[in-house]
Coordinates of C-alpha atoms and ligand atoms in Angstrom, one line a residue:
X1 CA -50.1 37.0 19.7
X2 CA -47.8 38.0 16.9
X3 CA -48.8 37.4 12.9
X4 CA -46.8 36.7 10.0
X5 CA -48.7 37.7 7.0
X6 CA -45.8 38.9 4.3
X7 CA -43.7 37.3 2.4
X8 CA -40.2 38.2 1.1
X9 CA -40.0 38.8 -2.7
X10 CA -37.7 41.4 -5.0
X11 CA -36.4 43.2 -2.5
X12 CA -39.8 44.0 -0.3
X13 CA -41.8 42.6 2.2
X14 CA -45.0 41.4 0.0
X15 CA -48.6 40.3 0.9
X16 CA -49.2 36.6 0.9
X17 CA -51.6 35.5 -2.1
X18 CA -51.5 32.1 -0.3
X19 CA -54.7 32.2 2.2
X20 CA -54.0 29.4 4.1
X21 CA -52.8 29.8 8.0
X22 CA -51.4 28.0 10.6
X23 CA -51.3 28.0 14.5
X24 CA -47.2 28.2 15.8
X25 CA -47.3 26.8 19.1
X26 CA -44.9 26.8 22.2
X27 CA -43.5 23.5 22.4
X28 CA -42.9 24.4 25.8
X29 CA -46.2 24.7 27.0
X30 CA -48.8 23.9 24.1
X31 CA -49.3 27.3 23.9
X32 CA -50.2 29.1 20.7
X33 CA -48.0 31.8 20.3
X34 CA -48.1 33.1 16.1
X35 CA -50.5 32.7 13.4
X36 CA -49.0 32.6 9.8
X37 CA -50.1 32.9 7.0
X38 CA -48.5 30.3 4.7
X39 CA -47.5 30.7 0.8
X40 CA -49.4 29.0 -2.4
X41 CA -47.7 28.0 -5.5
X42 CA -48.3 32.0 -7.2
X43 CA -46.4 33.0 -4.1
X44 CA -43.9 31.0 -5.4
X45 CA -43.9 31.3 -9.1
X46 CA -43.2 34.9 -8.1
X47 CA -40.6 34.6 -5.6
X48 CA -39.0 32.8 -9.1
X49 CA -39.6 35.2 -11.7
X50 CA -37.3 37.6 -9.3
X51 CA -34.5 35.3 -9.0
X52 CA -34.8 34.5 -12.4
X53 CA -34.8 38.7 -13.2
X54 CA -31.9 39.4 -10.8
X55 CA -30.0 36.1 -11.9
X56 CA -29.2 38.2 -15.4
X57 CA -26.8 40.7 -13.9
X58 CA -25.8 38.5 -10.3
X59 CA -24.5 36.0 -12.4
X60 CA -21.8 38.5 -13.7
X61 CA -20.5 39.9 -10.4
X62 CA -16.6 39.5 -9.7
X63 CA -15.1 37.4 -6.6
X64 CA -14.9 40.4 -4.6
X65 CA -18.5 41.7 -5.2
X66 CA -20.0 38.9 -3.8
X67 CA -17.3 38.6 -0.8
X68 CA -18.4 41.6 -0.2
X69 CA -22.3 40.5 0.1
X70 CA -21.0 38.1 2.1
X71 CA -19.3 40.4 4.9
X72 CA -22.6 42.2 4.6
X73 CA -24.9 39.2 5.3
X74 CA -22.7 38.7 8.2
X75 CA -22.5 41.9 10.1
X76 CA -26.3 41.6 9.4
X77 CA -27.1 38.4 11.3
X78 CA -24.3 38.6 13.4
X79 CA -26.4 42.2 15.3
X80 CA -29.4 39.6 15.7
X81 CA -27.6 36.6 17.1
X82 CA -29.7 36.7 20.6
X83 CA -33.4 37.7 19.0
X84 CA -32.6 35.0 16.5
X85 CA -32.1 32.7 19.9
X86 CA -35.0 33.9 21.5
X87 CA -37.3 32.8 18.4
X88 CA -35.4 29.3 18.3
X89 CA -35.9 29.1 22.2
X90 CA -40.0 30.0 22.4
X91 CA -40.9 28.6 18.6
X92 CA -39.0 25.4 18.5
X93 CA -37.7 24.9 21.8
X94 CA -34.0 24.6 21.1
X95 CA -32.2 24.8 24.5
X96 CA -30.4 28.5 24.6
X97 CA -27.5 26.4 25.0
X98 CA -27.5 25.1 21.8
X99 CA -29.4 27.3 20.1
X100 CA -27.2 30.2 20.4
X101 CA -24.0 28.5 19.4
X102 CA -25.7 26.9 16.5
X103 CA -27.2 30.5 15.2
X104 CA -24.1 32.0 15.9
X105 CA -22.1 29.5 13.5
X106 CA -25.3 30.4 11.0
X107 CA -23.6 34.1 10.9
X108 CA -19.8 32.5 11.1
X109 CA -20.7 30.5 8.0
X110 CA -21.0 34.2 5.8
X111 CA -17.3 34.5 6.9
X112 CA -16.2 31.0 6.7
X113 CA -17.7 31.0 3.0
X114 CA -15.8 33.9 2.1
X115 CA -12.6 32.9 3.0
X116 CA -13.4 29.7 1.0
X117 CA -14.8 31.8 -2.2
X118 CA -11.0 33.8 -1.8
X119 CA -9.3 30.5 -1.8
X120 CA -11.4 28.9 -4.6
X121 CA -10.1 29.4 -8.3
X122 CA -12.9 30.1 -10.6
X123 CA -11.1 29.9 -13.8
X124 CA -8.6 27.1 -14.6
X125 CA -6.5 27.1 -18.2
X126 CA -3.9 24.9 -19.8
X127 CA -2.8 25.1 -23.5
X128 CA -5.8 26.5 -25.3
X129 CA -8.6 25.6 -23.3
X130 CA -10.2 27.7 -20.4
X131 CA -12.7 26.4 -17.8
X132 CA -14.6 28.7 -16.1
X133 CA -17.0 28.0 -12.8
X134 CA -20.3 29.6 -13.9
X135 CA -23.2 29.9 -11.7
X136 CA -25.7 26.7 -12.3
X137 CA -28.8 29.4 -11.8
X138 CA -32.1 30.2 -9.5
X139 CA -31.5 27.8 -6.5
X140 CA -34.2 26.9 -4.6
X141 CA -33.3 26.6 -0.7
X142 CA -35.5 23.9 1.3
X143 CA -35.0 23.8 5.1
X144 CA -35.8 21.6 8.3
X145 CA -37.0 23.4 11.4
X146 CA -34.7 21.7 13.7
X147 CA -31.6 24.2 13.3
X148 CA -33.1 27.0 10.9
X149 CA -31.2 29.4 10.5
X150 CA -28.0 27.5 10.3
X151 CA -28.8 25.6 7.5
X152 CA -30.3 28.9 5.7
X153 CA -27.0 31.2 6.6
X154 CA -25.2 28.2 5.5
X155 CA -27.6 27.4 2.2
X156 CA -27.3 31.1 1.2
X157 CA -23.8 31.3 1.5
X158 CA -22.7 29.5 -1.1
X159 CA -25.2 30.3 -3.3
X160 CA -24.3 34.0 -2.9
X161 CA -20.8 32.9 -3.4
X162 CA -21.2 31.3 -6.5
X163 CA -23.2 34.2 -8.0
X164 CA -26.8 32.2 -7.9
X165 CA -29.9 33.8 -7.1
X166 CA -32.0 32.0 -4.7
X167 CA -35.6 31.4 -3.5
X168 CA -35.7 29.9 0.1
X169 CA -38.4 27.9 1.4
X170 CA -38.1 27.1 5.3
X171 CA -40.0 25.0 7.6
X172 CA -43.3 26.4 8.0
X173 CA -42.4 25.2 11.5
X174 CA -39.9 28.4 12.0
X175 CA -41.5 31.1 10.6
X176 CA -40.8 33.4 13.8
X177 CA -37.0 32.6 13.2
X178 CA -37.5 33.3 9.6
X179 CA -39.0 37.0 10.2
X180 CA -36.0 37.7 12.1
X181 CA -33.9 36.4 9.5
X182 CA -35.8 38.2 6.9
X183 CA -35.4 41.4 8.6
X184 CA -31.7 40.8 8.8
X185 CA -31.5 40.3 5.1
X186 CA -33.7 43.6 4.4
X187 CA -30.9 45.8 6.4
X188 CA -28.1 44.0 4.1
X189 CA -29.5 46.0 1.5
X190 CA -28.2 44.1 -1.3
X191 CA -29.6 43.7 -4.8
X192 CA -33.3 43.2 -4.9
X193 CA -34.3 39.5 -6.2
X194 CA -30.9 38.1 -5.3
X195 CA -32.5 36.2 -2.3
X196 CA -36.7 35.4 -1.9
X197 CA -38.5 34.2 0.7
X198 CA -41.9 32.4 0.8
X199 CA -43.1 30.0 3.8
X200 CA -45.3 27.3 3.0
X201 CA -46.1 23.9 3.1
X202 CA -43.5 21.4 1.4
X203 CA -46.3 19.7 -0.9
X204 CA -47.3 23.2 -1.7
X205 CA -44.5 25.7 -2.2
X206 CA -42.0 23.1 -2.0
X207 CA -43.5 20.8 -4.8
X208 CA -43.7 24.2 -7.0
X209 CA -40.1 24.6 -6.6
X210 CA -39.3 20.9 -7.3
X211 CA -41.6 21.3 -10.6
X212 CA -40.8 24.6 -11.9
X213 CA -38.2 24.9 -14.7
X214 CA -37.0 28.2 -14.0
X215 CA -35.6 26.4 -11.0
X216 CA -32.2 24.7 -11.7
X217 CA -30.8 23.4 -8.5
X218 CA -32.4 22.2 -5.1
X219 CA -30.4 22.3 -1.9
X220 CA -32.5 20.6 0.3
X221 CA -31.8 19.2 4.3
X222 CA -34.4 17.5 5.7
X223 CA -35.9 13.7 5.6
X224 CA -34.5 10.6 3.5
X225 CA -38.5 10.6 2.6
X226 CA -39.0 14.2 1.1
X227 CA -35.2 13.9 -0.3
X228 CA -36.0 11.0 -2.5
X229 CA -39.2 12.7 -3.5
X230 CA -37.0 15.6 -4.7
X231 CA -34.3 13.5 -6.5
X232 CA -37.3 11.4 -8.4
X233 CA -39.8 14.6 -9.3
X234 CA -36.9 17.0 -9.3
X235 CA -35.4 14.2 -12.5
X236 CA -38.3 15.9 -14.9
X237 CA -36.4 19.8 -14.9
X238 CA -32.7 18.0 -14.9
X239 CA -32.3 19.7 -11.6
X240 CA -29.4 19.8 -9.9
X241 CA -30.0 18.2 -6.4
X242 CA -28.1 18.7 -2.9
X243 CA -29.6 16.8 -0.4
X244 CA -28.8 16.5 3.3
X245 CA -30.7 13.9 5.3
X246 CA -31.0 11.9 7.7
X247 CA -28.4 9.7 10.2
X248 CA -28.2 6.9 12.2
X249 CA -24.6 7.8 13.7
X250 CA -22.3 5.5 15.5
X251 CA -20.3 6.4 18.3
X252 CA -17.1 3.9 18.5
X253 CA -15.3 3.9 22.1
X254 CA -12.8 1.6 21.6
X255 CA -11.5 -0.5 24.5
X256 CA -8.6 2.1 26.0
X257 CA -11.4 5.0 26.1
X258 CA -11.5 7.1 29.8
X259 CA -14.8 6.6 30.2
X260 CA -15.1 9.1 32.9
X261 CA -14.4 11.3 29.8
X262 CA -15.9 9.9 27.1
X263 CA -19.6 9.1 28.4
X264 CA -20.2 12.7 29.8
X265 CA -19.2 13.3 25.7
X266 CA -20.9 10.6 24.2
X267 CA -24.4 11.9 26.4
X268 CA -24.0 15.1 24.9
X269 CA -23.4 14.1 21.1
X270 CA -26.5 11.9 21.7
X271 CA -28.7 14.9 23.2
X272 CA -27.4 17.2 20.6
X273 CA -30.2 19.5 19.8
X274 CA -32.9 17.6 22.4
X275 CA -31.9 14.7 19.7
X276 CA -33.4 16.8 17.3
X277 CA -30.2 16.8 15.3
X278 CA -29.1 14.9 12.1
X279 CA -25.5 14.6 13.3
X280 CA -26.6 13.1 16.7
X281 CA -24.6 10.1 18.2
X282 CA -27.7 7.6 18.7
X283 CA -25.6 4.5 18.6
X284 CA -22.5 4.1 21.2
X285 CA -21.2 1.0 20.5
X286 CA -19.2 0.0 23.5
X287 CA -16.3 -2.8 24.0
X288 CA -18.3 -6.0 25.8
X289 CA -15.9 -6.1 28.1
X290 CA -16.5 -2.6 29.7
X291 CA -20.5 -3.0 29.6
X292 CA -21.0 -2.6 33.4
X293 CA -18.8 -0.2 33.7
X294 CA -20.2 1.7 31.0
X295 CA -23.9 1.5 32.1
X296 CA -22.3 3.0 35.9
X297 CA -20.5 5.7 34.3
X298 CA -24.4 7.1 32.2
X299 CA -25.8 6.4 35.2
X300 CA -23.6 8.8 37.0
X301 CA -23.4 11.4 33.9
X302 CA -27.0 11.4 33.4
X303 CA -27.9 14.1 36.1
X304 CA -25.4 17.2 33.9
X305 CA -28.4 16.8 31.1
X306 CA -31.2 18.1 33.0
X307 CA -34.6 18.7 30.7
X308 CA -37.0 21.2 31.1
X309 CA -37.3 25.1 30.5
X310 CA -35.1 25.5 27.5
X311 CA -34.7 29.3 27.9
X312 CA -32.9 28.2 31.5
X313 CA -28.8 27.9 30.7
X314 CA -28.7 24.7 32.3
X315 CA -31.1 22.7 30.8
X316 CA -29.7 20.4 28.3
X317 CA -32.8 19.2 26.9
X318 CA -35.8 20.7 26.0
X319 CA -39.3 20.0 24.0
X320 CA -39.8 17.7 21.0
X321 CA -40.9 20.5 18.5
X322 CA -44.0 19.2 18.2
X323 CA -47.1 16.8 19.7
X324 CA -46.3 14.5 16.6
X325 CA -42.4 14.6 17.1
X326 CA -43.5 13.7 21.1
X327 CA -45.6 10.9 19.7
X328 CA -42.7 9.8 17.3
X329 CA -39.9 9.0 20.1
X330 CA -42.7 7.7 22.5
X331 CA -43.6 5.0 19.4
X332 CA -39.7 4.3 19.5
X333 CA -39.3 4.1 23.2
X334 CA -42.4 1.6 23.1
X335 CA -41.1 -0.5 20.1
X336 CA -37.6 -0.6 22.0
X337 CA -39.0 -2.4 25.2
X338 CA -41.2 -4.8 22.5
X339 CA -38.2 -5.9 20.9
X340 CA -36.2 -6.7 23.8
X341 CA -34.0 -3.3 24.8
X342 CA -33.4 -2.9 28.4
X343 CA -34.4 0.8 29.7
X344 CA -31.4 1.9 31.8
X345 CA -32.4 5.3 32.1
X346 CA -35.7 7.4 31.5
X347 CA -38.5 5.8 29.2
X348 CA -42.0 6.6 28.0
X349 CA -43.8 9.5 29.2
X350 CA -43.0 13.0 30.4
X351 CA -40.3 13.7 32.4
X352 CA -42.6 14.2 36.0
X353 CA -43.7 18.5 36.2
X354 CA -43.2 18.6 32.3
X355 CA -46.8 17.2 31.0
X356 CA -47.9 21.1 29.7
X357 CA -45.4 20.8 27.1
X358 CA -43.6 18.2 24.6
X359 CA -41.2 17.0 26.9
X360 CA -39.7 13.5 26.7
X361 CA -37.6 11.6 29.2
X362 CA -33.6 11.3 27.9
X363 CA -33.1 7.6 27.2
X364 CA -31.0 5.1 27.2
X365 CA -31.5 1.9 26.3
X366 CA -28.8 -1.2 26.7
X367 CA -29.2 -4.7 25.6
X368 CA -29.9 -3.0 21.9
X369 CA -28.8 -4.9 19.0
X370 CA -28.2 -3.2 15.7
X371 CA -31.1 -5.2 13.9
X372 CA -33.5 -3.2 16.3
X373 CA -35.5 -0.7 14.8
X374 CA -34.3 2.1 16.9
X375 CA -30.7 0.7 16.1
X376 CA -32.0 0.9 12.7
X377 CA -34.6 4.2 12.0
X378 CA -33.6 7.8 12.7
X379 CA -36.0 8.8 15.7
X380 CA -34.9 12.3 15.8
X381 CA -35.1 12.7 19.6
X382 CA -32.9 12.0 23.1
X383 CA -33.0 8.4 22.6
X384 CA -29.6 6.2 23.2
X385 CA -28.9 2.9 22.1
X386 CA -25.9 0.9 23.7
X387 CA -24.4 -1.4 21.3
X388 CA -21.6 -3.7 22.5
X389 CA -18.9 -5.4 20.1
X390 CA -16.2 -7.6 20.6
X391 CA -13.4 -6.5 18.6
X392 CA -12.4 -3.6 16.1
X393 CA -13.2 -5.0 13.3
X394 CA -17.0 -6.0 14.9
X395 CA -17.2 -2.2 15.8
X396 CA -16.6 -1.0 12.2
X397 CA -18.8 -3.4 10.7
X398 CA -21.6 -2.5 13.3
X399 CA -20.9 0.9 12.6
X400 CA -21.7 0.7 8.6
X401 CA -24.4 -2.1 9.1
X402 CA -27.1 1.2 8.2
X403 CA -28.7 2.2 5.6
X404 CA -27.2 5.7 6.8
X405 CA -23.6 7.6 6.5
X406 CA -24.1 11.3 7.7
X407 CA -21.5 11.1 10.6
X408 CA -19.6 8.8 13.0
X409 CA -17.5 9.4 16.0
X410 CA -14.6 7.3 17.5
X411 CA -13.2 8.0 20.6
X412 CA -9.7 6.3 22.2
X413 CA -6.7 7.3 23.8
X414 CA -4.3 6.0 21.0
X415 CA -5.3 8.2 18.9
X416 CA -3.4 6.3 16.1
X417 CA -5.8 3.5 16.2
X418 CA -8.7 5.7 16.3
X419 CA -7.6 7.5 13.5
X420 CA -7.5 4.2 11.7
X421 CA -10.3 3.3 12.8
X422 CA -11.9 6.6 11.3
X423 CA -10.7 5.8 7.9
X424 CA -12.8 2.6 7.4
X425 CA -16.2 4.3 8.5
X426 CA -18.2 4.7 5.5
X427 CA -19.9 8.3 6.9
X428 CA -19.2 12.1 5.6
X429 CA -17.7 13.2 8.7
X430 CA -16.1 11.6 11.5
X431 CA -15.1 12.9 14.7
X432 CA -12.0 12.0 16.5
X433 CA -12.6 12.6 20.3
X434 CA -15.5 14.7 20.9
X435 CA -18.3 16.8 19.1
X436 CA -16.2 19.1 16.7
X437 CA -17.0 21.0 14.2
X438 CA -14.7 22.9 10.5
X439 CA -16.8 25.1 8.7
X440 CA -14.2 24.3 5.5
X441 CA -14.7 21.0 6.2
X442 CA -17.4 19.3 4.1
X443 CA -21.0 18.3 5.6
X444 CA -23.2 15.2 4.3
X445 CA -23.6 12.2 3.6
X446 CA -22.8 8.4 2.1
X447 CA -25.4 6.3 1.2
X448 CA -29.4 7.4 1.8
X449 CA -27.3 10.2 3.9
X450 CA -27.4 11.9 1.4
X451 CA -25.9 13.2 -2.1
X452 CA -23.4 16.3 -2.4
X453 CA -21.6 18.3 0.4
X454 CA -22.0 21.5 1.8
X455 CA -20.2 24.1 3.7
X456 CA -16.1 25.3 2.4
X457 CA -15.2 25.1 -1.4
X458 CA -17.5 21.7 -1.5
X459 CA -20.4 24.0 -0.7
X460 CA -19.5 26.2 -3.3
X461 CA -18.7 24.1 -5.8
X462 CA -22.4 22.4 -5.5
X463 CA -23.7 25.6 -7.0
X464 CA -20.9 26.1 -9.7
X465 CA -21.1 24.4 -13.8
X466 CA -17.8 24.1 -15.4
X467 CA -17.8 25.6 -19.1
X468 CA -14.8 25.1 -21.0
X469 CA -13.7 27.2 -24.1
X470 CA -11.4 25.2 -26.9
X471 CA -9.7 27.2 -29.0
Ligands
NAD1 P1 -39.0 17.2 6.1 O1 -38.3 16.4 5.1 O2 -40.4 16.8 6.5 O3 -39.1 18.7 5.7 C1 -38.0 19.4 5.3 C2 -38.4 20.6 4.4 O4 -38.9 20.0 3.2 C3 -39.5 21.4 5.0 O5 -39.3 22.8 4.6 C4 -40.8 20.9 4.3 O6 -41.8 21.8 4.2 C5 -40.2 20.6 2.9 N1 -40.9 19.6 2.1 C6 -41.8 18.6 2.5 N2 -42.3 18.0 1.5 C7 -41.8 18.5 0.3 C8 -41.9 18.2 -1.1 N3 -42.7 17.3 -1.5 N4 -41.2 19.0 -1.9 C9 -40.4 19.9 -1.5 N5 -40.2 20.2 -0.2 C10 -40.9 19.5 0.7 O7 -38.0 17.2 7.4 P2 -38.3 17.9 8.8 O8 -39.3 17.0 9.5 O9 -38.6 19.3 8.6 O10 -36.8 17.7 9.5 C11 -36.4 16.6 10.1 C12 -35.5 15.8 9.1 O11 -34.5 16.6 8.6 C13 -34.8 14.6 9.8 O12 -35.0 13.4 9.0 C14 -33.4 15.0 9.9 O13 -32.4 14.0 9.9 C15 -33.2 15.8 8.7 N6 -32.1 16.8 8.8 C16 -30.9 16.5 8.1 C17 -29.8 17.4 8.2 C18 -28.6 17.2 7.5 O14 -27.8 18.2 7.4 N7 -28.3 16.0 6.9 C19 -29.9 18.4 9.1 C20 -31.1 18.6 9.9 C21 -32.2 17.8 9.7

């Protein structure tokens, strides 16, 4: 049984005034595996008051200073890459498939942010007047547990790169992945205060950050819910809000697609993450005329996403993170088959051998339309709905009948057309034939998707005030 009792604060590995703790269990098996010990608001206030001590002299370090914090923060996490995937595999269940690409981009994004930071001009001039990018201030960081230390590499980043200090609050779910993290960021070495880390519970040590007016920017993934919570209580302090929720995200084959191809792809966009993912593909809408031969080809693709022991290379799915994520999907799944949607493949209950743990069968349900509420609601787990349309225009407007805009994908062999087709989807990324991914590129979302962008210059720039001098 290991125990997490210390937070991160100033440079040193502090005792937790917060008294509260919390069972981490195995998704895997229902086993409980850690007991933390979880931050109060003091923890908090704290973690603050050294941001807001080491923000005084951070604030004033050059371009290079703070690529070189970057390179640091990379060679750090980059020698951890597989115990960081061993904590995402037994704490969370993240399939090592996944997981270990997905933390290995967390240690890419250091480098990726550099290059970005070299390329980004922090001082523009013309006649007499000179802009300058200043640092906005602390930044509090507030993270999801479904791809932790992605979206904290990826958080700190550009805050580092913009010459914030930061206080990070992740998921009390991935506090295992956190230590290691933490003890990464300990061997970096770099100035004490410039990054703080307490784990607690969103109401608690999240609200406290939300509240506090030393505080002057949130970046914050995780629900639409807790996002608007942030953007309304965050209004009192004038913060400065980046939030990345959640998505709904269409998949457009359009009618030349090579299916053979393109459902094998479309499976594995959908399954991203067990589902667990933001960016997942959970709506494939499919030409009308190609239905049957659709539903043959996931039939035939569906044995390459095998679930079960995530730490097993093959598996392609593994637990729901928790027993109330495994309750979630199975309240979808149910409403599904209540509001008409034919189950082609899997359904409600556990995948047969897999009842010890959170497992849920992959699904796919056809005969959806995109009134349904699982057409509708995010439900953050291997659930499929097959939406068909009867021409190109009907596919784009299916595609941005939702509240969301996070991603999209479009898949065709004239790749002309699809790209046309990209341009009128109202998302903030959109994939051209397959999963990809551009670590310049920008990440987030239209509409309750979202508001700002992350990763590249866009990342950077979300952390940056413009001051101009008139002479
Ligand atoms: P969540 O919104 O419940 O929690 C996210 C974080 O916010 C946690 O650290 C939580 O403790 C904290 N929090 C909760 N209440 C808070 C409050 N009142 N004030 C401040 N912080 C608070 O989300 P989750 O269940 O951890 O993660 C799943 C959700 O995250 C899904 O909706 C998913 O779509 C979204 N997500 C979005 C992205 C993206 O990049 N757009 C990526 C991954 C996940």
């Amino acid at each position: 049984m290991k125990t997490v009792t210390k937070h991160y604060i100033d440079g040193e590995f502090v005792g937790s005034h917060g008294r509260e703790v919390i069972d981490i269990v195995n998704p895997s098996n229902g086993k409980v595996i850690a007991r933390v010990t979880l931050a109060d608001e003091e923890d908090a206030r704290r973690a603050i008051a050294a941001a807001k001590r080491a923000f005084v002299s951070f604030r004033q370090t050059t371009k290079e200073e703070r690529a070189n914090a970057l390179r640091r923060l990379h060679e750090v996490v980059a020698a951890r890459v597989d115990d960081l995937t061993a904590a995402m595999v037994e704490e969370y269940g993240g399939v090592v498939r996944f997981a270990e690409p997905i933390i290995q981009a967390g240690a890419n994004a250091f480098l990726a942010t550099e290059k970005a930071l070299q390329g980004l001009p922090l001082t523009r001039s013309w006649n007499k007047t000179t802009v300058t990018y200043e640092p906005v201030g602390v930044a509090a960081l507030i993270t999801p547990w479904n791809a932790n230390a992605l979206f904290l590499c990826a958080k700190l980043a550009s805050a580092v790169a913009a010459g914030c200090t930061v206080v990070i609050k992740p998921s009390e779910l991935s506090s295992l992945q956190t230590q290691v993290w933490l003890d990464c960021l300990h061997e970096a070495r770099l100035p004490h205060g410039l990054y703080n880390v307490v784990t607690g519970r969103g109401d608690v040590v999240g609200a406290e950050l939300v509240r506090n007016p030393d505080v002057a920017k949130i970046s914050f993934t995780g629900s639409v819910g807790v996002g608007k919570t942030i953007m309304r209580d965050g209004a009192a302090t004038m913060k400065r809000v980046t939030l990345e929720l959640g998505g709904k995200s269409p998949n457009i084959l359009l009618d030349d697609v090579v299916l053979e191809k393109a459902i094998p792809t479309a499976l594995g966009i959908a399954f991203l993450n067990s589902g667990q993912a933001c960016a997942a593909g959970t709506r494939l809408l499919v030409p009308k005329s190609r239905l049957d031969a659709v539903k043959r080809a996931i039939v035939d693709a569906m044995p390459a996403f095998p679930v079960g022991d995530p730490a097993d290379r093959r598996t392609a799915v593994g637990p729901m993170v928790t027993e109330k994520q495994y309750e979630r999907v199975q309240s979808y799944i149910r409403k599904g088959i209540a509001e008409g949607a034919e189950v082609l493949v899997g359904g409600e209950g556990h995948p047969p051998g897999l009842e010890a743990g959170y497992f849920v069968k992959p699904t796919v349900f056809v005969n959806v339309t995109n009134n349904m509420t699982i057409a509708q609601e995010e439900i953050f787990g291997p659930v499929l709905c097959v939406i068909t349309y009867e021409t190109e225009e009907d596919a784009i407007r299916i595609a941005n009948d939702t509240s969301f805009g996070l991603h999209a994908f479009v898949s065709g062999t004239d790749v002309q057309r699809a790209r046309r087709v990209a341009s009128q989807i109202l998302a903030g990324r959109v994939a051209i034939n397959g999963m990809l991914d551009d670590q310049q590129a920008p990440f987030g979302g239209f509409k309750h998707s979202g508001v700002g962008r992350e990763f590249g210059t866009f990342g950077i720039e979300a952390f940056l005030e413009p001051r101009a001098i008139l002479e």
